[in-house]
Short mmCIF file of C-alpha atoms and ligand atoms in Angstrom, two decimals:
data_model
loop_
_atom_site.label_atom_id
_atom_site.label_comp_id
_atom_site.label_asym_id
_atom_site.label_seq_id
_atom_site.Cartn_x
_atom_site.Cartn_y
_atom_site.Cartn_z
CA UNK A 3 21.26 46.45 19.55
CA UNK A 4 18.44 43.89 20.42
CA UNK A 5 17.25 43.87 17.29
CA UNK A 6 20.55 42.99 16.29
CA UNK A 7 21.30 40.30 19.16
CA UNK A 8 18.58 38.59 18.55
CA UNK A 9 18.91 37.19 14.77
CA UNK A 10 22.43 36.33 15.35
CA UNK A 11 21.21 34.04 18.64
CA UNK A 12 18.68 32.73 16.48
CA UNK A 13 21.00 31.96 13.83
CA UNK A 14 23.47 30.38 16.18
CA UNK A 15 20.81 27.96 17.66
CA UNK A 16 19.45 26.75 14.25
CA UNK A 17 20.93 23.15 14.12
CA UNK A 18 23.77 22.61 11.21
CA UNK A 19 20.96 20.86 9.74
CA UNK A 20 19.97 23.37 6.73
CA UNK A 21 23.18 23.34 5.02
CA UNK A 22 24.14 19.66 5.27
CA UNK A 23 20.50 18.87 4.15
CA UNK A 24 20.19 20.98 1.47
CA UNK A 25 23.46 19.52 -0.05
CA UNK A 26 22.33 15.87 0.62
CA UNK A 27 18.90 17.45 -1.10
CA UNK A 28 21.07 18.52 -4.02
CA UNK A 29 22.32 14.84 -4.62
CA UNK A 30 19.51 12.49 -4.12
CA UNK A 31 17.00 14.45 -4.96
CA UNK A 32 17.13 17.52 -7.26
CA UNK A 33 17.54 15.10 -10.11
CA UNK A 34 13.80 14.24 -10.22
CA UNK A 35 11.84 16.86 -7.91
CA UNK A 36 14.16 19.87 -9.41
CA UNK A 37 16.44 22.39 -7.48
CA UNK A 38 13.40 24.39 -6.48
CA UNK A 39 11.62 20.97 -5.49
CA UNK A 40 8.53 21.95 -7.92
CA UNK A 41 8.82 19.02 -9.65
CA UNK A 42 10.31 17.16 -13.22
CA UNK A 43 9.31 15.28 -15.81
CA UNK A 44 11.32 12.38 -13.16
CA UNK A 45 9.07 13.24 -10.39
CA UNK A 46 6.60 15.12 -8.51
CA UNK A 47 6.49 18.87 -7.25
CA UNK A 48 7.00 18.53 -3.30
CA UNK A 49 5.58 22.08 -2.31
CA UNK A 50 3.03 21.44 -0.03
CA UNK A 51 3.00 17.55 0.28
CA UNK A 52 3.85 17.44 4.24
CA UNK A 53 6.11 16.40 6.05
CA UNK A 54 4.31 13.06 7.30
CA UNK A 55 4.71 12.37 3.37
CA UNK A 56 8.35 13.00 2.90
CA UNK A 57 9.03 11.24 6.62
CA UNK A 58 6.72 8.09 5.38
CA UNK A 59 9.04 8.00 1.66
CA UNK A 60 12.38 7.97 3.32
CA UNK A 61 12.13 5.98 6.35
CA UNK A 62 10.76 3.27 4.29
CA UNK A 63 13.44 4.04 1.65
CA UNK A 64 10.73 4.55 -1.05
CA UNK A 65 13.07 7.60 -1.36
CA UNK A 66 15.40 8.42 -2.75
CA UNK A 67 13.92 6.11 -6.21
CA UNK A 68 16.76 4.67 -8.33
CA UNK A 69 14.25 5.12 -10.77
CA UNK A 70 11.43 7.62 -11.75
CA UNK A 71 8.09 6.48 -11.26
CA UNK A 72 8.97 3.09 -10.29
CA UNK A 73 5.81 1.53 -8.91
CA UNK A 74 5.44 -0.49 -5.57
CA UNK A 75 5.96 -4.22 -6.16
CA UNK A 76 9.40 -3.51 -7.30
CA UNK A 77 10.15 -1.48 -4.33
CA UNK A 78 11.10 -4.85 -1.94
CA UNK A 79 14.24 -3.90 -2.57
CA UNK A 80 13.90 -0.58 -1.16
CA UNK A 81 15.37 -0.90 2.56
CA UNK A 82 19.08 -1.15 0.46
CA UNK A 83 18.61 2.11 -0.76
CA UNK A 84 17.24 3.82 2.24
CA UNK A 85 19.46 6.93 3.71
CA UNK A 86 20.71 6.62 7.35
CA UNK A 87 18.88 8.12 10.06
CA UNK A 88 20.76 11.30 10.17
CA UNK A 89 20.85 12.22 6.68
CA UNK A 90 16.65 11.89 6.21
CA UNK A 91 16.31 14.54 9.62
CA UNK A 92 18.41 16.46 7.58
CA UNK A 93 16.99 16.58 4.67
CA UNK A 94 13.22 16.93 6.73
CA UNK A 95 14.67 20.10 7.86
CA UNK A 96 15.51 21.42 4.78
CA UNK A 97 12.63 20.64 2.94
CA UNK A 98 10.16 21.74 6.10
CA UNK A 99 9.12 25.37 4.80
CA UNK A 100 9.09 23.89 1.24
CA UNK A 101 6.31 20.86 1.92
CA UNK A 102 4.82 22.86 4.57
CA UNK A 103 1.44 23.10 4.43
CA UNK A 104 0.75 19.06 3.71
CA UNK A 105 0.17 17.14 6.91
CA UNK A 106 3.07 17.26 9.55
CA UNK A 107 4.96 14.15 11.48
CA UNK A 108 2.32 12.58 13.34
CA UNK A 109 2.73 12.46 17.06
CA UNK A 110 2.02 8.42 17.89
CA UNK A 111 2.41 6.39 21.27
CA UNK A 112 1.33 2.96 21.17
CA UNK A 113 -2.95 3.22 22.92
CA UNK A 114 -4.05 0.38 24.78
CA UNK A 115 -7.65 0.46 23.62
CA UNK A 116 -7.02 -2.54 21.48
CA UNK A 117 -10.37 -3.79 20.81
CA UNK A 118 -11.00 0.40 19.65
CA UNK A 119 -8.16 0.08 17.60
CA UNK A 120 -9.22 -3.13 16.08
CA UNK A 121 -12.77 -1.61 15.04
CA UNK A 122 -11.21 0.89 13.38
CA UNK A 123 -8.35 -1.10 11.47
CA UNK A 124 -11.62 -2.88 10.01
CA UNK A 125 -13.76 -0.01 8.97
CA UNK A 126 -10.51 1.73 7.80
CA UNK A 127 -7.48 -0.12 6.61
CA UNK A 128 -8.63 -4.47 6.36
CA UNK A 129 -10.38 -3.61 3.09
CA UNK A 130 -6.96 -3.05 1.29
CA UNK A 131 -4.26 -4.41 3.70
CA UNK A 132 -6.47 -7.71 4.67
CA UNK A 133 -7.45 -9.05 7.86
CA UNK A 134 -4.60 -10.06 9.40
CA UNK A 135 -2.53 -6.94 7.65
CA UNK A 136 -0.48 -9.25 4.70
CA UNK A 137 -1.86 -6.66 1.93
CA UNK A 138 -3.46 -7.63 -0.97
CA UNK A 139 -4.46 -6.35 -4.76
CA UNK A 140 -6.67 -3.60 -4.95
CA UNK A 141 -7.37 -3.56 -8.34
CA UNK A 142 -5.75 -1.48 -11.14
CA UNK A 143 -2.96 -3.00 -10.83
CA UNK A 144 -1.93 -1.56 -7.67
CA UNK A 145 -0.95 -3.53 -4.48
CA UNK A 146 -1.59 -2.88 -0.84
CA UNK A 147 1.35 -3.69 1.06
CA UNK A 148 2.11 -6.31 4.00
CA UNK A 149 2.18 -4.02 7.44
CA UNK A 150 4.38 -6.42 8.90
CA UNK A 151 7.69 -4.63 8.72
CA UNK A 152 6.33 -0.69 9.18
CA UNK A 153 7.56 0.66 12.46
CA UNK A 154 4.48 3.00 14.65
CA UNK A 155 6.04 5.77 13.06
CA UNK A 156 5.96 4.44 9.72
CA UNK A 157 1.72 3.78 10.34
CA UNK A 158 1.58 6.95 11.44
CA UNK A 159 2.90 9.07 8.41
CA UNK A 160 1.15 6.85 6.17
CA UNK A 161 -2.18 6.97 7.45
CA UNK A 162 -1.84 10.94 7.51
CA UNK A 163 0.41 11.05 4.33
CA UNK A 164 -1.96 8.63 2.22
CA UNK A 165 0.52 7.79 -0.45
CA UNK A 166 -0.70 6.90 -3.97
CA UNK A 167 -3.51 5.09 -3.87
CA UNK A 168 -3.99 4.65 -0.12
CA UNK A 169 -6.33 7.65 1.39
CA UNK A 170 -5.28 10.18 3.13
CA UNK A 171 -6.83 9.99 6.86
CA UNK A 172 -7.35 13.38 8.74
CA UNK A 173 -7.74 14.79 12.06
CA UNK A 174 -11.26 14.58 11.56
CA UNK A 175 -11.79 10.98 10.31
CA UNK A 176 -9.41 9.30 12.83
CA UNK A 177 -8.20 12.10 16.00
CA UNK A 178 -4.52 11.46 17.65
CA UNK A 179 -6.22 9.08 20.02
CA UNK A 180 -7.42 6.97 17.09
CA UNK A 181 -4.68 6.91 15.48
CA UNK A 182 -2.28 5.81 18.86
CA UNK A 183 -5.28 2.92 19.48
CA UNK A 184 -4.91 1.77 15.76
CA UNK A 185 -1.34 2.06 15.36
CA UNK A 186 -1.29 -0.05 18.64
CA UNK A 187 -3.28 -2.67 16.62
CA UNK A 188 -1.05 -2.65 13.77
CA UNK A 189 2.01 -3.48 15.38
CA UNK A 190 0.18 -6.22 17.20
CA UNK A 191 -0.73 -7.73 13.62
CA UNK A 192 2.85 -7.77 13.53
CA UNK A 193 3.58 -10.13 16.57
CA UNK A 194 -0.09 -11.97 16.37
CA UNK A 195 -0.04 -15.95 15.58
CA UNK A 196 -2.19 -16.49 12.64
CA UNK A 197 -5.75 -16.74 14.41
CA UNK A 198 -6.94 -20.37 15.02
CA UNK A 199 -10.07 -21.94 13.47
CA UNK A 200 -9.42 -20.42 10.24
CA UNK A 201 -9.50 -22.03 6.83
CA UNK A 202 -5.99 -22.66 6.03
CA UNK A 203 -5.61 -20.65 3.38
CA UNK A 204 -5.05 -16.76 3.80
CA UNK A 205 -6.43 -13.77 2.30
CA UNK A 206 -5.31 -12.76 -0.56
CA UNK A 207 -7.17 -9.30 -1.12
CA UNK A 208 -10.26 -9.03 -3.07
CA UNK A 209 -9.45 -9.35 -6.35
CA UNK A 210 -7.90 -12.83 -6.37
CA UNK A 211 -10.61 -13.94 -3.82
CA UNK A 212 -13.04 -12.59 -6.80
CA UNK A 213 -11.16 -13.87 -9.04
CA UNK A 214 -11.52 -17.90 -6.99
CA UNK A 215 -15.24 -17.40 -7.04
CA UNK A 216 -15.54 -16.78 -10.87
CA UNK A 217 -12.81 -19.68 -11.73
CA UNK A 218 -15.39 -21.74 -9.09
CA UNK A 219 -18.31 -20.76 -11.07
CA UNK A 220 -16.23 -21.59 -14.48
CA UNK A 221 -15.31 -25.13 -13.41
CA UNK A 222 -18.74 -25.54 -12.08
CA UNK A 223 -20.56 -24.72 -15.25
CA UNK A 224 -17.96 -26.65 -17.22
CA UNK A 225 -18.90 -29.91 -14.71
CA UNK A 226 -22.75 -29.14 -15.56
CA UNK A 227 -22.11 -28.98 -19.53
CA UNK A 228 -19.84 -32.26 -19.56
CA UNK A 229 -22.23 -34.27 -17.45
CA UNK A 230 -25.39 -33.43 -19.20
CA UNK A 231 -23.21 -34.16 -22.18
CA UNK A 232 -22.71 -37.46 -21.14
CA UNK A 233 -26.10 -38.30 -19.73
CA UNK A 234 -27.97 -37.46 -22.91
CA UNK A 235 -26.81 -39.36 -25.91
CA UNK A 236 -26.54 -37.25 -29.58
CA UNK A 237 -30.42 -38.17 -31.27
CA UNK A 238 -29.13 -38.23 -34.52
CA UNK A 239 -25.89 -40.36 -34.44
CA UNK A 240 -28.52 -43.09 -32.59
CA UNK A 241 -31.42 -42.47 -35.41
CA UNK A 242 -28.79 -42.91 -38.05
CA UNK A 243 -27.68 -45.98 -36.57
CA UNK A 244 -31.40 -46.91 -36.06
CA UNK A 245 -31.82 -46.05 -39.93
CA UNK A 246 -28.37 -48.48 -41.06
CA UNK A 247 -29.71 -51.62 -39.08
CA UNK A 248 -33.17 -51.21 -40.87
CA UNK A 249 -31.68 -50.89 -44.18
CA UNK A 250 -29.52 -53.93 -43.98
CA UNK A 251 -32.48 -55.98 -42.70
C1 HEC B 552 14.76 8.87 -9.75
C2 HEC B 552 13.83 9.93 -9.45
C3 HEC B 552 13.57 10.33 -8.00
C4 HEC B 552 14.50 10.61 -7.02
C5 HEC B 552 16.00 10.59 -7.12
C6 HEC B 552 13.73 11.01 -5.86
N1 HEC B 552 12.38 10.94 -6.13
FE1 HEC B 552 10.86 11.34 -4.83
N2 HEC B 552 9.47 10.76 -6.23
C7 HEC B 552 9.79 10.37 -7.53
C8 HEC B 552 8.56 10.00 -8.21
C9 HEC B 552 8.46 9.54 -9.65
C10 HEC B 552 7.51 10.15 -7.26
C11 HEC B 552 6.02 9.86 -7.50
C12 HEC B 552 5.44 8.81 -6.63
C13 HEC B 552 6.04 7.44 -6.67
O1 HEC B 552 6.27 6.83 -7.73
O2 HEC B 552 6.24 6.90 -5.59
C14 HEC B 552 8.12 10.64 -6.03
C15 HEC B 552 7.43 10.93 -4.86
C16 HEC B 552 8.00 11.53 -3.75
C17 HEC B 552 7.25 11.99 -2.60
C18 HEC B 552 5.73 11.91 -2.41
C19 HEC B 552 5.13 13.17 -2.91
C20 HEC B 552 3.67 13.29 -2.55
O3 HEC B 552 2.90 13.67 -3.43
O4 HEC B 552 3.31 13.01 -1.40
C21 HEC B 552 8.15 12.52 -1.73
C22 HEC B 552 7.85 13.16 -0.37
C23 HEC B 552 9.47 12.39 -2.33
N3 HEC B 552 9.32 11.78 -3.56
C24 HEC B 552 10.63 12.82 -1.73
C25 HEC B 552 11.91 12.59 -2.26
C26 HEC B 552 13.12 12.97 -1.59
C27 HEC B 552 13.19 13.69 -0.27
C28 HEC B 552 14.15 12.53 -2.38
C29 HEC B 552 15.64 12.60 -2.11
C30 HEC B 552 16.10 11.96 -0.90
C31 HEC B 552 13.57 11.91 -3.57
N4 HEC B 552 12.19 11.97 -3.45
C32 HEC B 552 14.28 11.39 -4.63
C33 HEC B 552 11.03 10.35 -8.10
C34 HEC B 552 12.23 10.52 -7.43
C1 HEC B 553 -7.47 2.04 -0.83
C2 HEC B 553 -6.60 1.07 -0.22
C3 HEC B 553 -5.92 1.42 1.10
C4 HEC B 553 -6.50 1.72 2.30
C5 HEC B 553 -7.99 1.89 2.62
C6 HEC B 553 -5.42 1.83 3.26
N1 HEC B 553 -4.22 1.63 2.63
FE1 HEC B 553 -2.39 1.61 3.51
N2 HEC B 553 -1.51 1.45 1.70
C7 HEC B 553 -2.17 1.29 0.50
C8 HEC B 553 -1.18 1.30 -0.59
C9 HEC B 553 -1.49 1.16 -2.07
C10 HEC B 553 0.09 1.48 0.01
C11 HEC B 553 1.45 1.58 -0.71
C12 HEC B 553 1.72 3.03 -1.07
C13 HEC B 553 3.08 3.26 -1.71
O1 HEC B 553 3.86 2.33 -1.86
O2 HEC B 553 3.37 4.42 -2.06
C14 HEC B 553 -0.15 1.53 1.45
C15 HEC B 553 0.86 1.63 2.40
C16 HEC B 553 0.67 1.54 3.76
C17 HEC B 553 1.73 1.43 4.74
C18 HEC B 553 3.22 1.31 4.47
C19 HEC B 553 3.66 -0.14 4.63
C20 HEC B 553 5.13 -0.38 4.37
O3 HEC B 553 5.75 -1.16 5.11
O4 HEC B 553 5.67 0.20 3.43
C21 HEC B 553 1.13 1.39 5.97
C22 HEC B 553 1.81 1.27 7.32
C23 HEC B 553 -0.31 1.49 5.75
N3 HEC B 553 -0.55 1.56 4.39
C24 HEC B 553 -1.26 1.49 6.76
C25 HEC B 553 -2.62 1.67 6.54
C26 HEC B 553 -3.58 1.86 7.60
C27 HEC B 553 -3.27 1.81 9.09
C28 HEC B 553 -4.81 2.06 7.00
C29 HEC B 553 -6.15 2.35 7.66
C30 HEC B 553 -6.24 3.57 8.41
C31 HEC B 553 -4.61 1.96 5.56
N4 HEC B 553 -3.28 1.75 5.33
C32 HEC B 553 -5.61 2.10 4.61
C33 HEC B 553 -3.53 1.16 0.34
C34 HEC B 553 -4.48 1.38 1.31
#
């Protein structure tokens, strides 16, 4: 009778989620990541990817694409595409046992070790998203987003998630106490004025910066060449005008 009883209570308190998500699954999604979610040609297998991954693609509204494989500098134009609130915890439920195994939804409160989570932005994250967090190239062709409109969730997921080209970051390389102290930091990026004393021109990732100091050294040598141009006169123009005047004497 238990045996029975308890099933059935089991299958009363499971939320109405599963069904609605697995239909909302069926139209945004199946398209590209199939029925069984192992994948299409239009997109990516999803067994195992995590949940912070799937949470990180739809509450940006990366996710649902309007078009395979689109890549990240034309995705400004993803928040008019993102799914409302209710429909992406629905679909998160349905898809849980499938991308379970990948990391889960990060836990995150906003620390207050600021100055910790400042250290860490820098060792971690400034490299790619800049100093002051307004992204940058990264080479390849591949951008590194501003962090000025991700919510402390959205830091979260992504710094467990890791999606394409960013890293994923671990338990062991920053623990839930890092990650609270530098998610605290990133939001503050968000709200900081633009620190005094600085040149007034801002960071624009490596590669243009690299790409200033070569066009420096270009216009440098180019100043060098012209100069010493100038300076010394052509020998032979002057000996053959040196030659004329002593013929027509
Ligand atoms: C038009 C095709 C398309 C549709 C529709 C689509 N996706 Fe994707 N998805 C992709 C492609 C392509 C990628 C590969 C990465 C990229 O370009 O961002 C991807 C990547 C992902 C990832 C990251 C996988 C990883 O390796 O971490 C997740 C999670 C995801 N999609 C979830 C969804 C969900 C959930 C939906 C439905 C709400 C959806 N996608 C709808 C094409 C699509
Ligand atoms: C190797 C370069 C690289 C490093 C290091 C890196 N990221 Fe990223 N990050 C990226 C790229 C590329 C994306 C965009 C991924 C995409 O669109 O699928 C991204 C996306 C993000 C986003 C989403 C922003 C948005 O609004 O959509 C956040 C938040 C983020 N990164 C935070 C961090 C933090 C915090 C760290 C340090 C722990 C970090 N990243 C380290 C490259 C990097």
């Amino acid at each position: 009778m238990l045996a029975l009883l308890v099933p059935l209570l089991l299958a009363a308190a499971t939320p109405a989620h599963e069904p609605r998500g697995a239909a909302l699954y069926a139209t945004y999604c199946a398209s590209c990541h199939g029925a069984d979610a192992r994948g299409t040609p239009d997109g990516p297998s999803l067994r195992g990817v995590g949940l912070a991954s799937v949470d990180f693609y739809l509450t940006t509204g990366r996710m649902p694409a309007a078009v395979p494989w689109l890549e990240i500098g034309d995705r400004d134009e993803r928040e008019g595409q993102r799914l409302a609130p209710a429909d992406i915890r629905a679909i998160e439920a349905y898809l849980a046992p499938i991308v379970a195994g990948g990391p889960p939804i990060p836990e995150v409160i906003a620390g207050s070790n600021l100055e910790h989570g400042r250290a860490l932005y820098a060792l971690n994250c400034e490299h790619c998203h800049s100093a002051n967090g307004d992204g940058g190239a990264i080479g390849g062709f591949a951008w590194a987003p501003d962090l000025h409109h991700a919510p402390i969730t959205v830091v979260a997921d992504a710094v467990r998630a890791g999606p394409e080209e960013m890293p994923r970051f671990g338990e062991r390389q920053l623990s839930a106490a890092d990650l609270n102290d530098l998610a605290a930091y990133v939001i503050g990026l968000q709200t900081a004025a633009p620190p005094r004393g600085v040149p007034p021109f801002r960071s624009s990732g490596p590669v243009p910066e690299g790409a200033i100091g070569y066009l420096a050294i270009i216009v440098l040598v180019a100043f060098v060449f012209t100069y010493w141009r100038e300076s010394t006169p052509p020998r032979d123009r002057e000996e053959s005008v040196r030659r004329d005047e002593g013929e027509r004497a």
